[in-house]
Amino acid sequence: MTESPVLIVPGIGDSGPRHWQTLWQARHPGWQRVEQRDWDRPRCDAWVQALDAAVAACAGPPLLIAHSLGCLTVVHWAGRAPRRVRAMFLAAVPDPRSPHFPAGAEGFEPLPLDRLPCASLVVASRNDPFGSSGHARRCAKAWGSEFIDIGEAGHINVASGHGAWPEGWALLSRLTQRAAPAPS
């Protein structure tokens, strides 16, 4: 799919063994996961620092594949970091103002609404308890991202029936085809 480095950017609690991010990574052993010191009490600055270190360790501009709070980490990082990335795949963007937003997550507001520096895709569900499709659509517009509403798909995780998520894989393939070519 891509010759670029790939970084998996999970949300709160990391992505378990049956989550699509983990299953995709298992199919591609060269892909790396951004590791956080505290998966259960996220602090935006610490998560952004971990992402920045992971991007810096890549041989070239990576493709970022984020889910949930990982999406917010990516957009906060993009506004602060001078490093380049090839593309951003952002699934289930949560709303920090939602009553379901994790109470222990700190520093993710205000949500950056600057245009992202590369090709990006926001994938949303109409019944995601952590962020409405309307919220994700507004974010995508501000970020200059393509927006895909996949219908009633919950939080696009294992609990909502998204194990290997082949539809997501097809969307990722589409994003990488329109992104800047991988450096040779």
Short mmCIF file of N, CA and C in Angstrom, two decimals:
data_model
loop_
_atom_site.label_atom_id
_atom_site.label_comp_id
_atom_site.label_asym_id
_atom_site.label_seq_id
_atom_site.Cartn_x
_atom_site.Cartn_y
_atom_site.Cartn_z
N MET A 1 0.82 -1.20 0.00
CA MET A 1 0.00 0.00 0.00
C MET A 1 0.85 1.25 0.00
N THR A 2 1.92 1.28 0.77
CA THR A 2 2.73 2.49 0.89
C THR A 2 4.17 2.14 1.18
N GLU A 3 5.08 2.92 0.62
CA GLU A 3 6.50 2.75 0.92
C GLU A 3 6.91 3.68 2.06
N SER A 4 6.04 4.58 2.44
CA SER A 4 6.32 5.52 3.52
C SER A 4 6.31 4.81 4.86
N PRO A 5 7.01 5.36 5.85
CA PRO A 5 6.82 4.85 7.21
C PRO A 5 5.35 5.06 7.60
N VAL A 6 4.86 4.21 8.46
CA VAL A 6 3.48 4.31 8.93
C VAL A 6 3.49 4.30 10.44
N LEU A 7 2.76 5.26 11.03
CA LEU A 7 2.60 5.32 12.48
C LEU A 7 1.13 5.15 12.84
N ILE A 8 0.86 4.20 13.72
CA ILE A 8 -0.47 3.97 14.27
C ILE A 8 -0.58 4.86 15.51
N VAL A 9 -1.66 5.66 15.58
CA VAL A 9 -1.85 6.60 16.69
C VAL A 9 -3.18 6.27 17.38
N PRO A 10 -3.14 5.37 18.38
CA PRO A 10 -4.38 4.97 19.06
C PRO A 10 -4.93 6.06 19.98
N GLY A 11 -6.14 5.82 20.43
CA GLY A 11 -6.78 6.70 21.40
C GLY A 11 -6.60 6.18 22.81
N ILE A 12 -7.42 6.69 23.70
CA ILE A 12 -7.34 6.34 25.11
C ILE A 12 -7.40 4.83 25.30
N GLY A 13 -6.59 4.31 26.18
CA GLY A 13 -6.58 2.88 26.46
C GLY A 13 -5.80 2.04 25.46
N ASP A 14 -5.20 2.67 24.44
CA ASP A 14 -4.52 1.96 23.35
C ASP A 14 -5.59 1.20 22.55
N SER A 15 -5.23 0.57 21.50
CA SER A 15 -6.16 -0.24 20.71
C SER A 15 -5.86 -1.70 20.99
N GLY A 16 -6.85 -2.41 21.48
CA GLY A 16 -6.66 -3.80 21.88
C GLY A 16 -6.36 -4.73 20.73
N PRO A 17 -6.19 -6.02 21.02
CA PRO A 17 -5.75 -7.00 20.02
C PRO A 17 -6.73 -7.22 18.87
N ARG A 18 -8.01 -6.91 19.04
CA ARG A 18 -9.00 -7.12 17.98
C ARG A 18 -9.40 -5.82 17.28
N HIS A 19 -8.77 -4.72 17.67
CA HIS A 19 -9.06 -3.41 17.05
C HIS A 19 -8.45 -3.35 15.66
N TRP A 20 -9.10 -2.67 14.75
CA TRP A 20 -8.61 -2.59 13.36
C TRP A 20 -7.19 -2.02 13.28
N GLN A 21 -6.82 -1.07 14.14
CA GLN A 21 -5.46 -0.54 14.08
C GLN A 21 -4.44 -1.65 14.36
N THR A 22 -4.71 -2.44 15.37
CA THR A 22 -3.81 -3.53 15.74
C THR A 22 -3.76 -4.59 14.65
N LEU A 23 -4.92 -4.93 14.08
CA LEU A 23 -4.97 -5.94 13.02
C LEU A 23 -4.25 -5.47 11.77
N TRP A 24 -4.41 -4.20 11.42
CA TRP A 24 -3.69 -3.66 10.26
C TRP A 24 -2.19 -3.68 10.52
N GLN A 25 -1.79 -3.29 11.72
CA GLN A 25 -0.36 -3.28 12.05
C GLN A 25 0.21 -4.70 12.00
N ALA A 26 -0.55 -5.68 12.44
CA ALA A 26 -0.09 -7.07 12.42
C ALA A 26 0.18 -7.55 10.99
N ARG A 27 -0.58 -7.02 10.03
CA ARG A 27 -0.37 -7.38 8.61
C ARG A 27 0.85 -6.68 8.02
N HIS A 28 1.34 -5.68 8.71
CA HIS A 28 2.47 -4.88 8.22
C HIS A 28 3.47 -4.69 9.35
N PRO A 29 4.34 -5.67 9.58
CA PRO A 29 5.25 -5.63 10.72
C PRO A 29 6.16 -4.41 10.79
N GLY A 30 6.38 -3.73 9.66
CA GLY A 30 7.23 -2.53 9.68
C GLY A 30 6.52 -1.30 10.21
N TRP A 31 5.21 -1.37 10.34
CA TRP A 31 4.47 -0.23 10.87
C TRP A 31 4.76 -0.10 12.35
N GLN A 32 4.80 1.12 12.84
CA GLN A 32 5.09 1.38 14.25
C GLN A 32 3.87 1.99 14.94
N ARG A 33 3.77 1.73 16.23
CA ARG A 33 2.70 2.29 17.06
C ARG A 33 3.31 3.39 17.92
N VAL A 34 2.64 4.51 18.00
CA VAL A 34 3.07 5.57 18.91
C VAL A 34 2.69 5.11 20.32
N GLU A 35 3.70 4.95 21.16
CA GLU A 35 3.47 4.48 22.53
C GLU A 35 3.35 5.66 23.48
N GLN A 36 2.34 5.62 24.33
CA GLN A 36 2.12 6.67 25.33
C GLN A 36 2.50 6.15 26.72
N ARG A 37 2.99 7.03 27.55
CA ARG A 37 3.37 6.63 28.91
C ARG A 37 2.15 6.26 29.73
N ASP A 38 1.05 6.97 29.52
CA ASP A 38 -0.16 6.71 30.29
C ASP A 38 -1.35 6.68 29.33
N TRP A 39 -1.77 5.48 29.00
CA TRP A 39 -2.89 5.31 28.07
C TRP A 39 -4.24 5.67 28.68
N ASP A 40 -4.33 5.67 30.02
CA ASP A 40 -5.62 5.86 30.66
C ASP A 40 -5.88 7.26 31.18
N ARG A 41 -4.84 8.07 31.34
CA ARG A 41 -4.99 9.45 31.78
C ARG A 41 -4.21 10.35 30.81
N PRO A 42 -4.77 10.53 29.61
CA PRO A 42 -4.04 11.27 28.58
C PRO A 42 -3.88 12.75 28.90
N ARG A 43 -2.67 13.22 28.68
CA ARG A 43 -2.35 14.65 28.76
C ARG A 43 -1.89 15.05 27.37
N CYS A 44 -2.55 16.01 26.79
CA CYS A 44 -2.29 16.37 25.40
C CYS A 44 -0.81 16.64 25.15
N ASP A 45 -0.16 17.45 25.98
CA ASP A 45 1.25 17.77 25.74
C ASP A 45 2.12 16.52 25.71
N ALA A 46 1.91 15.61 26.64
CA ALA A 46 2.71 14.38 26.69
C ALA A 46 2.43 13.51 25.46
N TRP A 47 1.16 13.41 25.05
CA TRP A 47 0.83 12.60 23.88
C TRP A 47 1.42 13.21 22.61
N VAL A 48 1.38 14.53 22.51
CA VAL A 48 1.95 15.21 21.35
C VAL A 48 3.47 15.00 21.31
N GLN A 49 4.12 15.08 22.46
CA GLN A 49 5.57 14.84 22.52
C GLN A 49 5.92 13.43 22.05
N ALA A 50 5.13 12.44 22.49
CA ALA A 50 5.38 11.06 22.06
C ALA A 50 5.21 10.92 20.55
N LEU A 51 4.19 11.56 19.99
CA LEU A 51 3.98 11.53 18.54
C LEU A 51 5.14 12.21 17.83
N ASP A 52 5.58 13.36 18.33
CA ASP A 52 6.67 14.07 17.69
C ASP A 52 7.95 13.23 17.68
N ALA A 53 8.23 12.55 18.79
CA ALA A 53 9.42 11.69 18.86
C ALA A 53 9.30 10.54 17.85
N ALA A 54 8.11 9.98 17.71
CA ALA A 54 7.91 8.87 16.76
C ALA A 54 8.08 9.35 15.32
N VAL A 55 7.55 10.53 15.00
CA VAL A 55 7.70 11.07 13.65
C VAL A 55 9.17 11.36 13.38
N ALA A 56 9.87 11.93 14.36
CA ALA A 56 11.30 12.26 14.21
C ALA A 56 12.13 11.01 13.95
N ALA A 57 11.71 9.88 14.48
CA ALA A 57 12.46 8.62 14.33
C ALA A 57 12.22 7.96 12.96
N CYS A 58 11.27 8.46 12.20
CA CYS A 58 10.96 7.87 10.89
C CYS A 58 12.00 8.28 9.85
N ALA A 59 12.24 7.38 8.91
CA ALA A 59 13.22 7.63 7.84
C ALA A 59 12.72 8.67 6.84
N GLY A 60 11.43 8.89 6.77
CA GLY A 60 10.85 9.87 5.86
C GLY A 60 9.50 10.29 6.39
N PRO A 61 8.79 11.16 5.68
CA PRO A 61 7.47 11.59 6.13
C PRO A 61 6.51 10.41 6.25
N PRO A 62 5.97 10.17 7.44
CA PRO A 62 5.10 9.00 7.62
C PRO A 62 3.64 9.27 7.27
N LEU A 63 2.93 8.19 7.12
CA LEU A 63 1.48 8.19 7.06
C LEU A 63 1.01 7.98 8.49
N LEU A 64 0.11 8.84 8.99
CA LEU A 64 -0.43 8.71 10.34
C LEU A 64 -1.82 8.11 10.26
N ILE A 65 -2.05 7.05 11.04
CA ILE A 65 -3.36 6.39 11.09
C ILE A 65 -3.87 6.50 12.52
N ALA A 66 -4.82 7.43 12.72
CA ALA A 66 -5.27 7.76 14.07
C ALA A 66 -6.72 7.36 14.30
N HIS A 67 -7.00 7.03 15.56
CA HIS A 67 -8.37 6.72 15.97
C HIS A 67 -8.69 7.50 17.24
N SER A 68 -9.87 8.08 17.29
CA SER A 68 -10.42 8.70 18.49
C SER A 68 -9.48 9.78 19.05
N LEU A 69 -9.07 9.64 20.30
CA LEU A 69 -8.21 10.65 20.91
C LEU A 69 -6.87 10.76 20.18
N GLY A 70 -6.48 9.72 19.47
CA GLY A 70 -5.29 9.80 18.63
C GLY A 70 -5.45 10.86 17.54
N CYS A 71 -6.69 11.05 17.04
CA CYS A 71 -6.95 12.09 16.04
C CYS A 71 -6.67 13.47 16.62
N LEU A 72 -7.13 13.70 17.85
CA LEU A 72 -6.89 15.01 18.48
C LEU A 72 -5.40 15.21 18.74
N THR A 73 -4.71 14.14 19.09
CA THR A 73 -3.26 14.22 19.27
C THR A 73 -2.60 14.66 17.97
N VAL A 74 -3.01 14.06 16.87
CA VAL A 74 -2.44 14.38 15.56
C VAL A 74 -2.67 15.85 15.20
N VAL A 75 -3.89 16.36 15.38
CA VAL A 75 -4.15 17.74 14.97
C VAL A 75 -3.46 18.74 15.90
N HIS A 76 -3.35 18.41 17.18
CA HIS A 76 -2.58 19.29 18.07
C HIS A 76 -1.11 19.27 17.66
N TRP A 77 -0.59 18.09 17.35
CA TRP A 77 0.81 17.98 16.91
C TRP A 77 1.04 18.77 15.62
N ALA A 78 0.12 18.66 14.66
CA ALA A 78 0.28 19.32 13.35
C ALA A 78 0.40 20.83 13.50
N GLY A 79 -0.27 21.39 14.49
CA GLY A 79 -0.21 22.82 14.69
C GLY A 79 1.07 23.31 15.35
N ARG A 80 1.84 22.40 15.91
CA ARG A 80 3.06 22.77 16.65
C ARG A 80 4.34 22.30 15.99
N ALA A 81 4.24 21.30 15.15
CA ALA A 81 5.45 20.61 14.69
C ALA A 81 5.87 21.05 13.30
N PRO A 82 7.15 21.22 13.11
CA PRO A 82 7.63 21.57 11.77
C PRO A 82 7.85 20.36 10.87
N ARG A 83 7.74 19.16 11.42
CA ARG A 83 8.04 17.95 10.64
C ARG A 83 6.93 17.65 9.64
N ARG A 84 7.31 17.07 8.52
CA ARG A 84 6.36 16.73 7.48
C ARG A 84 5.81 15.32 7.67
N VAL A 85 4.58 15.15 7.23
CA VAL A 85 3.98 13.81 7.15
C VAL A 85 3.37 13.68 5.76
N ARG A 86 3.20 12.43 5.34
CA ARG A 86 2.67 12.18 3.99
C ARG A 86 1.16 12.37 3.95
N ALA A 87 0.46 11.82 4.93
CA ALA A 87 -1.01 11.91 4.96
C ALA A 87 -1.49 11.55 6.36
N MET A 88 -2.75 11.91 6.63
CA MET A 88 -3.37 11.64 7.93
C MET A 88 -4.73 10.99 7.71
N PHE A 89 -4.90 9.81 8.31
CA PHE A 89 -6.17 9.08 8.30
C PHE A 89 -6.74 9.23 9.70
N LEU A 90 -7.88 9.91 9.83
CA LEU A 90 -8.44 10.28 11.13
C LEU A 90 -9.83 9.67 11.28
N ALA A 91 -9.96 8.64 12.08
CA ALA A 91 -11.23 7.93 12.25
C ALA A 91 -11.82 8.19 13.63
N ALA A 92 -13.11 8.51 13.66
CA ALA A 92 -13.86 8.71 14.91
C ALA A 92 -13.29 9.87 15.73
N VAL A 93 -13.27 11.05 15.12
CA VAL A 93 -12.76 12.26 15.80
C VAL A 93 -13.71 12.60 16.95
N PRO A 94 -13.21 12.58 18.19
CA PRO A 94 -14.09 12.89 19.32
C PRO A 94 -14.26 14.41 19.51
N ASP A 95 -15.31 14.77 20.20
CA ASP A 95 -15.58 16.18 20.51
C ASP A 95 -15.23 16.41 21.98
N PRO A 96 -14.21 17.23 22.26
CA PRO A 96 -13.83 17.48 23.66
C PRO A 96 -14.96 18.09 24.49
N ARG A 97 -15.99 18.62 23.83
CA ARG A 97 -17.12 19.22 24.55
C ARG A 97 -18.27 18.25 24.76
N SER A 98 -18.11 17.03 24.23
CA SER A 98 -19.15 16.02 24.40
C SER A 98 -19.23 15.59 25.86
N PRO A 99 -20.43 15.31 26.36
CA PRO A 99 -20.54 14.81 27.74
C PRO A 99 -19.88 13.44 27.91
N HIS A 100 -19.61 12.75 26.81
CA HIS A 100 -18.97 11.43 26.88
C HIS A 100 -17.46 11.49 26.73
N PHE A 101 -16.91 12.69 26.51
CA PHE A 101 -15.45 12.83 26.38
C PHE A 101 -14.82 12.39 27.69
N PRO A 102 -13.73 11.60 27.63
CA PRO A 102 -13.11 11.08 28.86
C PRO A 102 -12.75 12.19 29.85
N ALA A 103 -13.27 12.07 31.06
CA ALA A 103 -13.06 13.09 32.09
C ALA A 103 -11.58 13.26 32.44
N GLY A 104 -10.80 12.20 32.35
CA GLY A 104 -9.40 12.26 32.71
C GLY A 104 -8.49 12.82 31.63
N ALA A 105 -9.02 13.07 30.44
CA ALA A 105 -8.20 13.60 29.34
C ALA A 105 -8.05 15.11 29.53
N GLU A 106 -6.80 15.59 29.52
CA GLU A 106 -6.56 17.01 29.78
C GLU A 106 -5.78 17.67 28.65
N GLY A 107 -6.16 18.92 28.38
CA GLY A 107 -5.39 19.75 27.46
C GLY A 107 -5.76 19.63 26.00
N PHE A 108 -6.83 18.92 25.67
CA PHE A 108 -7.19 18.72 24.27
C PHE A 108 -8.07 19.84 23.72
N GLU A 109 -8.46 20.78 24.59
CA GLU A 109 -9.20 21.97 24.16
C GLU A 109 -8.30 23.17 24.33
N PRO A 110 -8.44 24.19 23.51
CA PRO A 110 -9.31 24.23 22.34
C PRO A 110 -8.78 23.34 21.22
N LEU A 111 -9.69 22.86 20.44
CA LEU A 111 -9.35 21.98 19.33
C LEU A 111 -8.81 22.83 18.17
N PRO A 112 -7.60 22.55 17.69
CA PRO A 112 -7.07 23.33 16.56
C PRO A 112 -7.95 23.16 15.32
N LEU A 113 -8.20 24.25 14.65
CA LEU A 113 -9.02 24.22 13.43
C LEU A 113 -8.26 24.81 12.24
N ASP A 114 -6.93 24.73 12.30
CA ASP A 114 -6.11 25.18 11.19
C ASP A 114 -6.04 24.10 10.12
N ARG A 115 -5.84 24.54 8.88
CA ARG A 115 -5.71 23.60 7.77
C ARG A 115 -4.53 22.66 8.03
N LEU A 116 -4.73 21.38 7.80
CA LEU A 116 -3.66 20.40 7.98
C LEU A 116 -2.67 20.49 6.83
N PRO A 117 -1.40 20.16 7.10
CA PRO A 117 -0.35 20.40 6.11
C PRO A 117 -0.17 19.31 5.04
N CYS A 118 -1.11 18.39 4.95
CA CYS A 118 -0.97 17.28 4.00
C CYS A 118 -2.36 16.74 3.68
N ALA A 119 -2.40 15.77 2.78
CA ALA A 119 -3.67 15.11 2.47
C ALA A 119 -4.20 14.45 3.74
N SER A 120 -5.51 14.56 3.94
CA SER A 120 -6.10 13.97 5.15
C SER A 120 -7.53 13.54 4.87
N LEU A 121 -7.95 12.56 5.65
CA LEU A 121 -9.29 11.99 5.52
C LEU A 121 -9.88 11.83 6.92
N VAL A 122 -11.08 12.37 7.11
CA VAL A 122 -11.82 12.20 8.36
C VAL A 122 -12.96 11.22 8.08
N VAL A 123 -12.99 10.13 8.86
CA VAL A 123 -14.04 9.12 8.74
C VAL A 123 -14.90 9.21 9.99
N ALA A 124 -16.21 9.38 9.80
CA ALA A 124 -17.11 9.59 10.93
C ALA A 124 -18.32 8.67 10.86
N SER A 125 -18.94 8.51 12.01
CA SER A 125 -20.14 7.70 12.16
C SER A 125 -21.27 8.61 12.65
N ARG A 126 -22.48 8.32 12.25
CA ARG A 126 -23.63 9.13 12.66
C ARG A 126 -24.06 8.89 14.10
N ASN A 127 -23.61 7.79 14.70
CA ASN A 127 -24.02 7.50 16.08
C ASN A 127 -22.82 7.25 17.00
N ASP A 128 -21.74 7.97 16.77
CA ASP A 128 -20.56 7.87 17.63
C ASP A 128 -20.87 8.63 18.92
N PRO A 129 -20.85 7.97 20.07
CA PRO A 129 -21.18 8.67 21.31
C PRO A 129 -20.13 9.71 21.72
N PHE A 130 -18.94 9.63 21.16
CA PHE A 130 -17.87 10.54 21.57
C PHE A 130 -17.73 11.77 20.68
N GLY A 131 -18.41 11.78 19.56
CA GLY A 131 -18.35 12.92 18.66
C GLY A 131 -19.32 12.75 17.52
N SER A 132 -20.17 13.73 17.31
CA SER A 132 -21.19 13.63 16.27
C SER A 132 -20.56 13.73 14.88
N SER A 133 -21.32 13.25 13.92
CA SER A 133 -20.91 13.36 12.53
C SER A 133 -20.81 14.83 12.14
N GLY A 134 -21.70 15.66 12.66
CA GLY A 134 -21.65 17.09 12.39
C GLY A 134 -20.36 17.72 12.90
N HIS A 135 -19.95 17.33 14.10
CA HIS A 135 -18.68 17.82 14.65
C HIS A 135 -17.53 17.41 13.74
N ALA A 136 -17.49 16.15 13.36
CA ALA A 136 -16.41 15.65 12.51
C ALA A 136 -16.42 16.36 11.15
N ARG A 137 -17.60 16.62 10.61
CA ARG A 137 -17.71 17.31 9.33
C ARG A 137 -17.16 18.74 9.44
N ARG A 138 -17.49 19.44 10.52
CA ARG A 138 -16.97 20.80 10.71
C ARG A 138 -15.46 20.79 10.85
N CYS A 139 -14.93 19.81 11.59
CA CYS A 139 -13.47 19.68 11.72
C CYS A 139 -12.83 19.43 10.37
N ALA A 140 -13.39 18.49 9.62
CA ALA A 140 -12.84 18.15 8.30
C ALA A 140 -12.81 19.39 7.40
N LYS A 141 -13.87 20.17 7.42
CA LYS A 141 -13.91 21.37 6.58
C LYS A 141 -12.79 22.33 6.99
N ALA A 142 -12.64 22.59 8.29
CA ALA A 142 -11.61 23.50 8.77
C ALA A 142 -10.21 22.97 8.46
N TRP A 143 -10.02 21.67 8.58
CA TRP A 143 -8.71 21.06 8.37
C TRP A 143 -8.37 20.86 6.90
N GLY A 144 -9.34 21.07 6.00
CA GLY A 144 -9.11 20.83 4.58
C GLY A 144 -9.07 19.35 4.26
N SER A 145 -9.76 18.56 5.08
CA SER A 145 -9.76 17.10 4.93
C SER A 145 -10.96 16.63 4.10
N GLU A 146 -10.76 15.53 3.40
CA GLU A 146 -11.90 14.85 2.80
C GLU A 146 -12.72 14.29 3.96
N PHE A 147 -14.04 14.27 3.81
CA PHE A 147 -14.93 13.78 4.86
C PHE A 147 -15.74 12.61 4.33
N ILE A 148 -15.77 11.53 5.10
CA ILE A 148 -16.58 10.35 4.76
C ILE A 148 -17.45 10.00 5.97
N ASP A 149 -18.76 9.98 5.76
CA ASP A 149 -19.72 9.55 6.78
C ASP A 149 -20.07 8.11 6.44
N ILE A 150 -19.73 7.18 7.32
CA ILE A 150 -19.96 5.76 7.03
C ILE A 150 -21.27 5.23 7.63
N GLY A 151 -22.16 6.15 7.99
CA GLY A 151 -23.46 5.74 8.50
C GLY A 151 -23.41 5.46 9.99
N GLU A 152 -24.29 4.61 10.45
CA GLU A 152 -24.36 4.28 11.88
C GLU A 152 -23.34 3.20 12.19
N ALA A 153 -22.17 3.62 12.63
CA ALA A 153 -21.05 2.70 12.85
C ALA A 153 -20.45 2.85 14.24
N GLY A 154 -21.20 3.46 15.17
CA GLY A 154 -20.70 3.61 16.53
C GLY A 154 -19.38 4.36 16.56
N HIS A 155 -18.49 3.91 17.43
CA HIS A 155 -17.20 4.58 17.60
C HIS A 155 -16.12 3.99 16.69
N ILE A 156 -16.54 3.22 15.71
CA ILE A 156 -15.62 2.61 14.73
C ILE A 156 -14.52 1.84 15.47
N ASN A 157 -14.97 0.98 16.36
CA ASN A 157 -14.04 0.16 17.15
C ASN A 157 -14.60 -1.25 17.28
N VAL A 158 -13.96 -2.06 18.09
CA VAL A 158 -14.38 -3.45 18.26
C VAL A 158 -15.81 -3.52 18.80
N ALA A 159 -16.14 -2.67 19.76
CA ALA A 159 -17.48 -2.70 20.37
C ALA A 159 -18.58 -2.42 19.35
N SER A 160 -18.26 -1.70 18.29
CA SER A 160 -19.26 -1.41 17.27
C SER A 160 -19.13 -2.33 16.05
N GLY A 161 -18.38 -3.42 16.21
CA GLY A 161 -18.30 -4.44 15.18
C GLY A 161 -17.23 -4.20 14.12
N HIS A 162 -16.26 -3.38 14.42
CA HIS A 162 -15.20 -3.06 13.45
C HIS A 162 -13.90 -3.73 13.86
N GLY A 163 -13.79 -5.01 13.56
CA GLY A 163 -12.54 -5.73 13.77
C GLY A 163 -11.54 -5.32 12.70
N ALA A 164 -11.37 -6.12 11.68
CA ALA A 164 -10.39 -5.83 10.62
C ALA A 164 -10.81 -4.62 9.77
N TRP A 165 -12.05 -4.27 9.75
CA TRP A 165 -12.62 -3.11 9.07
C TRP A 165 -12.12 -2.95 7.63
N PRO A 166 -12.51 -3.87 6.74
CA PRO A 166 -12.06 -3.80 5.34
C PRO A 166 -12.49 -2.52 4.62
N GLU A 167 -13.65 -1.95 5.01
CA GLU A 167 -14.08 -0.69 4.39
C GLU A 167 -13.10 0.43 4.73
N GLY A 168 -12.61 0.43 5.97
CA GLY A 168 -11.61 1.42 6.37
C GLY A 168 -10.31 1.25 5.61
N TRP A 169 -9.93 -0.01 5.40
CA TRP A 169 -8.71 -0.30 4.64
C TRP A 169 -8.82 0.27 3.21
N ALA A 170 -10.00 0.13 2.62
CA ALA A 170 -10.23 0.67 1.27
C ALA A 170 -10.13 2.20 1.29
N LEU A 171 -10.65 2.83 2.33
CA LEU A 171 -10.55 4.29 2.45
C LEU A 171 -9.09 4.71 2.64
N LEU A 172 -8.34 3.96 3.42
CA LEU A 172 -6.92 4.26 3.61
C LEU A 172 -6.18 4.14 2.27
N SER A 173 -6.49 3.11 1.51
CA SER A 173 -5.86 2.93 0.19
C SER A 173 -6.15 4.12 -0.71
N ARG A 174 -7.38 4.58 -0.68
CA ARG A 174 -7.77 5.73 -1.49
C ARG A 174 -6.99 6.98 -1.07
N LEU A 175 -6.84 7.18 0.24
CA LEU A 175 -6.08 8.32 0.74
C LEU A 175 -4.63 8.26 0.28
N THR A 176 -4.00 7.11 0.39
CA THR A 176 -2.59 7.02 0.02
C THR A 176 -2.39 7.22 -1.48
N GLN A 177 -3.38 6.88 -2.28
CA GLN A 177 -3.28 7.09 -3.73
C GLN A 177 -3.29 8.57 -4.09
N ARG A 178 -4.03 9.36 -3.30
CA ARG A 178 -4.09 10.79 -3.63
C ARG A 178 -3.08 11.62 -2.85
N ALA A 179 -2.42 11.02 -1.89
CA ALA A 179 -1.41 11.73 -1.11
C ALA A 179 -0.14 11.93 -1.94
N ALA A 180 0.69 12.82 -1.46
CA ALA A 180 1.99 13.02 -2.12
C ALA A 180 2.71 11.69 -2.22
N PRO A 181 3.44 11.45 -3.30
CA PRO A 181 4.16 10.18 -3.43
C PRO A 181 5.15 9.98 -2.28
N ALA A 182 5.34 8.73 -1.94
CA ALA A 182 6.33 8.39 -0.92
C ALA A 182 7.70 8.77 -1.44
N PRO A 183 8.56 9.34 -0.58
CA PRO A 183 9.90 9.69 -1.05
C PRO A 183 10.69 8.45 -1.43
N SER A 184 11.51 8.57 -2.48
CA SER A 184 12.29 7.39 -2.90
C SER A 184 13.69 7.42 -2.33
#
